Amino acid sequence: MNEFDWAAMADLLELDGETHSPYLEQAFELLEELNRPAPRRILDIGSGPGVAACRLAAAFPQAEVTAVDGTPELLARAEARAERLGVRLRTRVAGFPAGLAELEPADLVWSGQVVHHVGDQQDALDRLAGLVEPGGVLAIVEGGLPSRWLPRDLGFGRPELQARLDALMADRFCRMRADLPDTVAVVEDWPGMLRSAGLTEVRSRTFLVDRPAPLAEGPRQAVRRTLERQRAGLAEHLDADDVATLDRLLDPADPAGVDRRTDLFVLAARTVHFGRRPERCPGSREGTPARRWSTRVRR
Ligand SMILES: C[S@@+](CC[C@H](N)C(=O)[O-])C[C@H]1O[C@@H](n2cnc3c(N)ncnc32)[C@H](O)[C@@H]1O
C-alpha cells in the first residue's frame, strides 16, 4: 500500500471526510435519481473510516451497505461510527485490486479517492465496473480541485503559501503514483476510462464544499491536521520563510495561528464520475465489461 500508513491517518481521514461531507449529500441526491428502483446492495470501496458509507446507509436505509477497505483499523472506525449514528453497516477487509474479485456484486458501487492509489487505474475501474449488477451504477470520486483554507496574504510571510504547498503536493502525488506496484501511466480522462470499462450514460459532476469563516471546531481541526502533515512531509522542499510561516500557523498560542484566526475557511471542489453498467454489454459474454479502446500512454 505504498508510503501511506492508513491506520495512522484515521483521525485525519475522518475529520477530512466530515469537513468535505456536504458534497456527499449533493452526489447522493443525484445517485437517488440514477438508481431507480432504489439499490438493494451498495458497496463503498476504500471506505476508510466510513463517512461516506454511513451517509449512504442513511440515504438508502432499505439497502445493505458494505464498507470495504484494506485497513482493518479504519473499518473498526466505520463500525463505531455506524453504531453512533444508528445506521446499518457491514464491513469487509479486502486489498485492491485482487481482493475485489471476492466481493458480491451490488446495484451501486461507490469509491471515493481510491482508484488513484492503485497502480493500474484502468484495470481497477474494469474490476469495479465488474462489481456492478447490470443496470446498476458505479460512482468514483477523482480529480476535483485542492482545498483552500487561508487568505492569499496571511499578514505575515510571503503571500500565496497555499499555491506553493499545492505545487509540492502535486509533485508528491506524481511520485506516489510512480512508486506504486505495477504502475501504469494512463490519460486520466475519467469519463473515457469509465466508458472503456464498459459503462454507459457516463457523466461527471463537480460539487462545491463551501464552509465560510468562521470555521467550527471540526473543520478547523481538519485544517490543522492537514497543515501538520504538510509541515512534516514538505518542509525540506520549502524555503526557511515558508517553514517559519507554517510554524506560526501551527502555534496554538499565536493569535494568527489556525487554532485562533477568525478568517479560516474551507473551499473545495470534488468531482464525481458516474456510469451505468448496461443490462447487457455489447460484444461481451455475460455482460462483462468490454475494453473498447485503451488510454494507456507510453513514457
Ligand atoms: C484517501 S482514502 C479515501 C477514504 C474515503 N473513501 C474518502 O473518500 O474519504 C483511501 C482509502 O483507500 C484504502 N486503500 C488504498 N489503497 C488500498 C489498497 N491497495 N487496498 C485496499 N485498500 C486501499 C485506504 O485504506 C483508505 O481508507
mmCIF file of C-alpha atoms in Angstrom, residues 6-295:
data_model
loop_
_atom_site.group_PDB
_atom_site.id
_atom_site.type_symbol
_atom_site.label_atom_id
_atom_site.label_comp_id
_atom_site.label_asym_id
_atom_site.label_seq_id
_atom_site.Cartn_x
_atom_site.Cartn_y
_atom_site.Cartn_z
ATOM 1 C CA TRP A 6 -3.565 4.477 6.567
ATOM 2 C CA ALA A 7 -4.276 3.382 10.137
ATOM 3 C CA ALA A 8 -2.187 6.285 11.482
ATOM 4 C CA MET A 9 -4.208 8.640 9.288
ATOM 5 C CA ALA A 10 -7.558 7.580 10.795
ATOM 6 C CA ASP A 11 -8.233 10.854 12.648
ATOM 7 C CA LEU A 12 -7.293 12.972 9.660
ATOM 8 C CA LEU A 13 -9.360 10.853 7.226
ATOM 9 C CA GLU A 14 -12.432 11.049 9.461
ATOM 10 C CA LEU A 15 -12.099 14.789 10.138
ATOM 11 C CA ASP A 16 -11.402 15.490 6.476
ATOM 12 C CA GLY A 17 -14.309 13.293 5.383
ATOM 13 C CA GLU A 18 -16.696 15.100 7.727
ATOM 14 C CA THR A 19 -15.411 18.514 6.664
ATOM 15 C CA HIS A 20 -15.986 17.765 2.982
ATOM 16 C CA SER A 21 -19.217 15.793 3.511
ATOM 17 C CA PRO A 22 -21.574 18.467 2.062
ATOM 18 C CA TYR A 23 -20.557 17.217 -1.395
ATOM 19 C CA LEU A 24 -21.763 13.720 -0.461
ATOM 20 C CA GLU A 25 -25.292 14.999 0.144
ATOM 21 C CA GLN A 26 -25.374 16.529 -3.318
ATOM 22 C CA ALA A 27 -23.832 13.494 -5.029
ATOM 23 C CA PHE A 28 -26.209 11.083 -3.284
ATOM 24 C CA GLU A 29 -29.228 13.127 -4.408
ATOM 25 C CA LEU A 30 -28.067 12.521 -7.976
ATOM 26 C CA LEU A 31 -27.490 8.836 -7.182
ATOM 27 C CA GLU A 32 -31.070 8.571 -5.924
ATOM 28 C CA GLU A 33 -32.249 9.819 -9.327
ATOM 29 C CA LEU A 34 -29.911 7.469 -11.216
ATOM 30 C CA ASN A 35 -30.659 4.408 -9.076
ATOM 31 C CA ARG A 36 -34.306 3.666 -9.662
ATOM 32 C CA PRO A 37 -35.557 1.322 -8.347
ATOM 33 C CA ALA A 38 -33.654 2.028 -5.116
ATOM 34 C CA PRO A 39 -30.499 -0.088 -4.692
ATOM 35 C CA ARG A 40 -30.671 -3.243 -2.568
ATOM 36 C CA ARG A 41 -26.915 -3.707 -2.208
ATOM 37 C CA ILE A 42 -24.291 -0.950 -2.004
ATOM 38 C CA LEU A 43 -20.504 -1.258 -1.792
ATOM 39 C CA ASP A 44 -18.217 1.577 -0.638
ATOM 40 C CA ILE A 45 -14.811 0.506 -1.939
ATOM 41 C CA GLY A 46 -11.948 2.072 0.027
ATOM 42 C CA SER A 47 -14.373 3.413 2.597
ATOM 43 C CA GLY A 48 -11.720 4.454 5.118
ATOM 44 C CA PRO A 49 -13.400 5.397 8.417
ATOM 45 C CA GLY A 50 -16.848 5.198 6.823
ATOM 46 C CA VAL A 51 -18.011 8.805 6.491
ATOM 47 C CA ALA A 52 -19.497 8.204 3.025
ATOM 48 C CA ALA A 53 -20.583 4.632 3.834
ATOM 49 C CA CYS A 54 -22.627 5.804 6.842
ATOM 50 C CA ARG A 55 -24.209 8.560 4.779
ATOM 51 C CA LEU A 56 -25.056 6.016 2.069
ATOM 52 C CA ALA A 57 -26.668 3.840 4.754
ATOM 53 C CA ALA A 58 -28.725 6.835 5.921
ATOM 54 C CA ALA A 59 -29.675 7.892 2.365
ATOM 55 C CA PHE A 60 -30.656 4.347 1.287
ATOM 56 C CA PRO A 61 -31.998 2.782 4.511
ATOM 57 C CA GLN A 62 -33.511 -0.191 2.668
ATOM 58 C CA ALA A 63 -30.119 -1.214 1.231
ATOM 59 C CA GLU A 64 -27.444 -3.488 2.637
ATOM 60 C CA VAL A 65 -24.353 -1.245 2.673
ATOM 61 C CA THR A 66 -20.865 -2.747 2.946
ATOM 62 C CA ALA A 67 -17.757 -0.683 3.661
ATOM 63 C CA VAL A 68 -14.708 -2.354 2.080
ATOM 64 C CA ASP A 69 -11.115 -1.386 2.862
ATOM 65 C CA GLY A 70 -7.647 -2.875 3.209
ATOM 66 C CA THR A 71 -7.095 -1.351 6.675
ATOM 67 C CA PRO A 72 -8.952 -3.142 9.494
ATOM 68 C CA GLU A 73 -8.388 -0.227 11.915
ATOM 69 C CA LEU A 74 -10.324 2.072 9.584
ATOM 70 C CA LEU A 75 -13.167 -0.420 9.268
ATOM 71 C CA ALA A 76 -13.342 -0.580 13.084
ATOM 72 C CA ARG A 77 -13.793 3.207 12.972
ATOM 73 C CA ALA A 78 -16.524 2.794 10.368
ATOM 74 C CA GLU A 79 -18.339 0.278 12.588
ATOM 75 C CA ALA A 80 -18.118 2.577 15.629
ATOM 76 C CA ARG A 81 -19.351 5.475 13.525
ATOM 77 C CA ALA A 82 -22.319 3.465 12.204
ATOM 78 C CA GLU A 83 -23.282 2.464 15.730
ATOM 79 C CA ARG A 84 -23.021 6.060 16.930
ATOM 80 C CA LEU A 85 -25.200 7.287 14.056
ATOM 81 C CA GLY A 86 -27.674 4.408 14.297
ATOM 82 C CA VAL A 87 -27.264 3.157 10.712
ATOM 83 C CA ARG A 88 -26.846 -0.414 9.414
ATOM 84 C CA LEU A 89 -23.363 -1.041 8.008
ATOM 85 C CA ARG A 90 -21.385 -4.169 7.197
ATOM 86 C CA THR A 91 -17.619 -4.145 6.808
ATOM 87 C CA ARG A 92 -15.253 -6.294 4.802
ATOM 88 C CA VAL A 93 -11.438 -6.295 4.692
ATOM 89 C CA ALA A 94 -10.061 -6.581 1.140
ATOM 90 C CA GLY A 95 -6.862 -5.486 -0.572
ATOM 91 C CA PHE A 96 -7.185 -3.903 -4.031
ATOM 92 C CA PRO A 97 -7.187 -4.775 -6.759
ATOM 93 C CA ALA A 98 -7.019 -8.552 -6.163
ATOM 94 C CA GLY A 99 -9.494 -8.629 -3.241
ATOM 95 C CA LEU A 100 -12.262 -7.083 -5.347
ATOM 96 C CA ALA A 101 -12.802 -10.448 -7.069
ATOM 97 C CA GLU A 102 -14.116 -11.931 -3.808
ATOM 98 C CA LEU A 103 -16.920 -9.389 -3.353
ATOM 99 C CA GLU A 104 -20.574 -9.953 -4.240
ATOM 100 C CA PRO A 105 -21.820 -7.556 -6.932
ATOM 101 C CA ALA A 106 -24.006 -4.585 -5.954
ATOM 102 C CA ASP A 107 -26.532 -2.229 -7.586
ATOM 103 C CA LEU A 108 -24.483 0.771 -6.509
ATOM 104 C CA VAL A 109 -20.694 0.837 -6.154
ATOM 105 C CA TRP A 110 -19.132 4.000 -4.672
ATOM 106 C CA SER A 111 -15.389 4.557 -4.475
ATOM 107 C CA GLY A 112 -14.039 7.877 -3.176
ATOM 108 C CA GLN A 113 -10.419 8.879 -3.837
ATOM 109 C CA VAL A 114 -9.166 5.315 -4.014
ATOM 110 C CA VAL A 115 -8.550 4.406 -7.666
ATOM 111 C CA HIS A 116 -5.523 6.751 -7.813
ATOM 112 C CA HIS A 117 -3.895 4.619 -5.092
ATOM 113 C CA VAL A 118 -3.902 1.559 -7.390
ATOM 114 C CA GLY A 119 -1.058 1.106 -9.922
ATOM 115 C CA ASP A 120 -3.225 0.186 -12.929
ATOM 116 C CA GLN A 121 -6.167 2.581 -12.698
ATOM 117 C CA GLN A 122 -7.942 1.282 -15.814
ATOM 118 C CA ASP A 123 -7.720 -2.265 -14.502
ATOM 119 C CA ALA A 124 -9.119 -1.074 -11.158
ATOM 120 C CA LEU A 125 -12.041 0.594 -12.961
ATOM 121 C CA ASP A 126 -12.648 -2.541 -15.042
ATOM 122 C CA ARG A 127 -12.831 -4.544 -11.820
ATOM 123 C CA LEU A 128 -15.083 -2.001 -10.103
ATOM 124 C CA ALA A 129 -17.388 -1.973 -13.150
ATOM 125 C CA GLY A 130 -17.439 -5.774 -12.962
ATOM 126 C CA LEU A 131 -18.828 -5.483 -9.420
ATOM 127 C CA VAL A 132 -21.872 -3.547 -10.631
ATOM 128 C CA GLU A 133 -25.050 -5.504 -11.325
ATOM 129 C CA PRO A 134 -26.454 -4.978 -14.860
ATOM 130 C CA GLY A 135 -28.443 -1.725 -14.777
ATOM 131 C CA GLY A 136 -26.593 -0.541 -11.656
ATOM 132 C CA VAL A 137 -24.286 2.454 -11.178
ATOM 133 C CA LEU A 138 -20.595 2.958 -10.437
ATOM 134 C CA ALA A 139 -19.580 6.323 -8.940
ATOM 135 C CA ILE A 140 -15.945 7.279 -8.370
ATOM 136 C CA VAL A 141 -14.525 10.441 -6.844
ATOM 137 C CA GLU A 142 -11.367 11.555 -8.668
ATOM 138 C CA GLY A 143 -9.936 14.886 -9.764
ATOM 139 C CA GLY A 144 -11.630 17.998 -8.415
ATOM 140 C CA LEU A 145 -9.606 20.899 -7.038
ATOM 141 C CA PRO A 146 -7.331 21.212 -3.997
ATOM 142 C CA SER A 147 -8.954 22.716 -0.908
ATOM 143 C CA ARG A 148 -8.258 26.319 0.139
ATOM 144 C CA TRP A 149 -8.381 27.443 3.770
ATOM 145 C CA LEU A 150 -6.362 30.605 4.088
ATOM 146 C CA PRO A 151 -6.320 34.131 2.674
ATOM 147 C CA ARG A 152 -3.763 34.692 -0.112
ATOM 148 C CA ASP A 153 -1.924 37.102 2.176
ATOM 149 C CA LEU A 154 -1.823 35.906 5.788
ATOM 150 C CA GLY A 155 -0.492 39.191 7.148
ATOM 151 C CA PHE A 156 2.975 37.650 7.597
ATOM 152 C CA GLY A 157 5.329 35.583 5.457
ATOM 153 C CA ARG A 158 5.285 35.528 1.646
ATOM 154 C CA PRO A 159 1.768 35.589 0.076
ATOM 155 C CA GLU A 160 0.454 32.503 -1.817
ATOM 156 C CA LEU A 161 1.751 29.865 0.635
ATOM 157 C CA GLN A 162 -1.091 27.513 -0.301
ATOM 158 C CA ALA A 163 -0.254 27.720 -4.007
ATOM 159 C CA ARG A 164 3.321 26.622 -3.201
ATOM 160 C CA LEU A 165 2.084 23.819 -0.934
ATOM 161 C CA ASP A 166 -0.329 22.664 -3.673
ATOM 162 C CA ALA A 167 2.541 22.514 -6.209
ATOM 163 C CA LEU A 168 4.638 20.391 -3.824
ATOM 164 C CA MET A 169 1.667 18.125 -3.093
ATOM 165 C CA ALA A 170 1.161 17.657 -6.845
ATOM 166 C CA ASP A 171 4.819 16.579 -7.207
ATOM 167 C CA ARG A 172 4.420 14.214 -4.300
ATOM 168 C CA PHE A 173 1.298 12.748 -5.883
ATOM 169 C CA CYS A 174 3.260 12.050 -9.094
ATOM 170 C CA ARG A 175 6.000 10.308 -7.097
ATOM 171 C CA MET A 176 3.385 8.313 -5.160
ATOM 172 C CA ARG A 177 1.867 7.090 -8.445
ATOM 173 C CA ALA A 178 5.267 6.341 -9.992
ATOM 174 C CA ASP A 179 6.231 4.214 -6.954
ATOM 175 C CA LEU A 180 3.041 2.131 -6.840
ATOM 176 C CA PRO A 181 3.435 -1.572 -7.645
ATOM 177 C CA ASP A 182 2.676 -2.346 -11.327
ATOM 178 C CA THR A 183 2.013 1.316 -12.005
ATOM 179 C CA VAL A 184 0.671 2.138 -15.473
ATOM 180 C CA ALA A 185 0.661 5.633 -16.953
ATOM 181 C CA VAL A 186 -2.729 6.489 -18.420
ATOM 182 C CA VAL A 187 -4.510 9.582 -19.721
ATOM 183 C CA GLU A 188 -6.614 10.386 -16.679
ATOM 184 C CA ASP A 189 -9.762 11.019 -18.686
ATOM 185 C CA TRP A 190 -12.066 9.543 -16.035
ATOM 186 C CA PRO A 191 -15.267 9.579 -18.142
ATOM 187 C CA GLY A 192 -13.347 7.952 -21.037
ATOM 188 C CA MET A 193 -11.933 5.343 -18.675
ATOM 189 C CA LEU A 194 -15.401 4.534 -17.322
ATOM 190 C CA ARG A 195 -16.629 4.078 -20.899
ATOM 191 C CA SER A 196 -13.621 1.913 -21.580
ATOM 192 C CA ALA A 197 -14.672 -0.209 -18.594
ATOM 193 C CA GLY A 198 -17.934 -0.908 -20.429
ATOM 194 C CA LEU A 199 -20.166 1.655 -18.674
ATOM 195 C CA THR A 200 -22.731 3.861 -20.413
ATOM 196 C CA GLU A 201 -24.621 7.093 -19.576
ATOM 197 C CA VAL A 202 -21.306 8.366 -18.187
ATOM 198 C CA ARG A 203 -21.343 11.837 -16.661
ATOM 199 C CA SER A 204 -19.194 13.924 -14.335
ATOM 200 C CA ARG A 205 -20.438 16.442 -11.797
ATOM 201 C CA THR A 206 -18.393 18.723 -9.598
ATOM 202 C CA PHE A 207 -19.726 19.738 -6.201
ATOM 203 C CA LEU A 208 -18.585 22.692 -4.175
ATOM 204 C CA VAL A 209 -17.725 22.447 -0.489
ATOM 205 C CA ASP A 210 -18.134 25.940 0.875
ATOM 206 C CA ARG A 211 -17.612 26.437 4.601
ATOM 207 C CA PRO A 212 -17.137 30.167 5.113
ATOM 208 C CA ALA A 213 -15.325 31.739 8.070
ATOM 209 C CA PRO A 214 -15.583 31.475 10.981
ATOM 210 C CA LEU A 215 -14.987 27.708 10.998
ATOM 211 C CA ALA A 216 -16.487 25.316 13.523
ATOM 212 C CA GLU A 217 -14.103 23.225 15.630
ATOM 213 C CA GLY A 218 -14.237 20.048 13.455
ATOM 214 C CA PRO A 219 -13.250 21.664 10.137
ATOM 215 C CA ARG A 220 -10.692 23.803 11.997
ATOM 216 C CA GLN A 221 -9.091 20.609 13.354
ATOM 217 C CA ALA A 222 -9.122 19.107 9.830
ATOM 218 C CA VAL A 223 -7.161 22.128 8.542
ATOM 219 C CA ARG A 224 -4.694 21.855 11.468
ATOM 220 C CA ARG A 225 -4.092 18.122 10.879
ATOM 221 C CA THR A 226 -3.576 18.670 7.154
ATOM 222 C CA LEU A 227 -1.108 21.519 7.727
ATOM 223 C CA GLU A 228 0.780 19.425 10.309
ATOM 224 C CA ARG A 229 1.090 16.642 7.743
ATOM 225 C CA GLN A 230 2.279 19.068 5.081
ATOM 226 C CA ARG A 231 4.782 20.638 7.511
ATOM 227 C CA ALA A 232 6.178 17.166 8.326
ATOM 228 C CA GLY A 233 6.308 15.927 4.723
ATOM 229 C CA LEU A 234 7.224 19.035 2.738
ATOM 230 C CA ALA A 235 9.481 21.156 4.997
ATOM 231 C CA GLU A 236 12.680 20.061 3.234
ATOM 232 C CA HIS A 237 11.303 21.394 -0.074
ATOM 233 C CA LEU A 238 10.150 24.764 1.317
ATOM 234 C CA ASP A 239 12.295 27.830 1.916
ATOM 235 C CA ALA A 240 13.008 28.912 5.501
ATOM 236 C CA ASP A 241 10.477 31.751 5.294
ATOM 237 C CA ASP A 242 7.632 29.371 4.398
ATOM 238 C CA VAL A 243 8.642 26.910 7.134
ATOM 239 C CA ALA A 244 8.570 29.765 9.651
ATOM 240 C CA THR A 245 5.125 30.764 8.354
ATOM 241 C CA LEU A 246 3.853 27.205 8.798
ATOM 242 C CA ASP A 247 5.266 27.089 12.322
ATOM 243 C CA ARG A 248 3.444 30.286 13.173
ATOM 244 C CA LEU A 249 0.221 28.947 11.716
ATOM 245 C CA LEU A 250 0.591 25.799 13.825
ATOM 246 C CA ASP A 251 1.469 27.598 17.067
ATOM 247 C CA PRO A 252 -1.561 27.220 19.383
ATOM 248 C CA ALA A 253 -0.556 30.347 21.319
ATOM 249 C CA ASP A 254 -0.302 32.600 18.254
ATOM 250 C CA PRO A 255 -3.454 34.667 17.540
ATOM 251 C CA ALA A 256 -2.545 34.404 13.816
ATOM 252 C CA GLY A 257 -2.370 30.586 14.027
ATOM 253 C CA VAL A 258 -5.052 28.275 12.597
ATOM 254 C CA ASP A 259 -6.473 27.498 16.047
ATOM 255 C CA ARG A 260 -7.378 31.097 16.691
ATOM 256 C CA ARG A 261 -7.662 33.067 13.485
ATOM 257 C CA THR A 262 -11.181 34.077 12.523
ATOM 258 C CA ASP A 263 -10.607 34.132 8.756
ATOM 259 C CA LEU A 264 -10.040 30.375 8.300
ATOM 260 C CA PHE A 265 -12.465 28.789 5.773
ATOM 261 C CA VAL A 266 -12.821 25.654 3.641
ATOM 262 C CA LEU A 267 -13.443 25.931 -0.096
ATOM 263 C CA ALA A 268 -13.054 22.800 -2.215
ATOM 264 C CA ALA A 269 -14.412 21.097 -5.318
ATOM 265 C CA ARG A 270 -14.997 17.350 -5.516
ATOM 266 C CA THR A 271 -15.701 15.670 -8.853
ATOM 267 C CA VAL A 272 -17.805 12.511 -9.048
ATOM 268 C CA HIS A 273 -17.838 10.435 -12.246
ATOM 269 C CA PHE A 274 -20.895 8.221 -12.716
ATOM 270 C CA GLY A 275 -21.526 5.386 -15.186
ATOM 271 C CA ARG A 276 -24.188 2.727 -15.618
ATOM 272 C CA ARG A 277 -23.499 -0.901 -16.388
ATOM 273 C CA PRO A 278 -25.666 -1.814 -19.366
ATOM 274 C CA GLU A 279 -28.273 -4.519 -18.897
ATOM 275 C CA ARG A 280 -26.227 -6.463 -21.412
ATOM 276 C CA CYS A 281 -22.811 -5.263 -22.562
ATOM 277 C CA PRO A 282 -22.459 -5.312 -26.378
ATOM 278 C CA GLY A 283 -19.659 -7.503 -27.646
ATOM 279 C CA SER A 284 -19.089 -9.304 -24.378
ATOM 280 C CA ARG A 285 -20.269 -12.507 -22.817
ATOM 281 C CA GLU A 286 -22.273 -12.474 -19.577
ATOM 282 C CA GLY A 287 -22.314 -8.671 -19.615
ATOM 283 C CA THR A 288 -18.662 -8.392 -18.530
ATOM 284 C CA PRO A 289 -17.020 -5.032 -19.273
ATOM 285 C CA ALA A 290 -15.666 -4.849 -22.823
ATOM 286 C CA ARG A 291 -12.353 -2.962 -23.224
ATOM 287 C CA ARG A 292 -13.147 -0.919 -26.333
ATOM 288 C CA TRP A 293 -10.126 1.305 -26.531
ATOM 289 C CA SER A 294 -7.098 1.930 -24.455
ATOM 290 C CA THR A 295 -5.979 5.191 -22.853
#
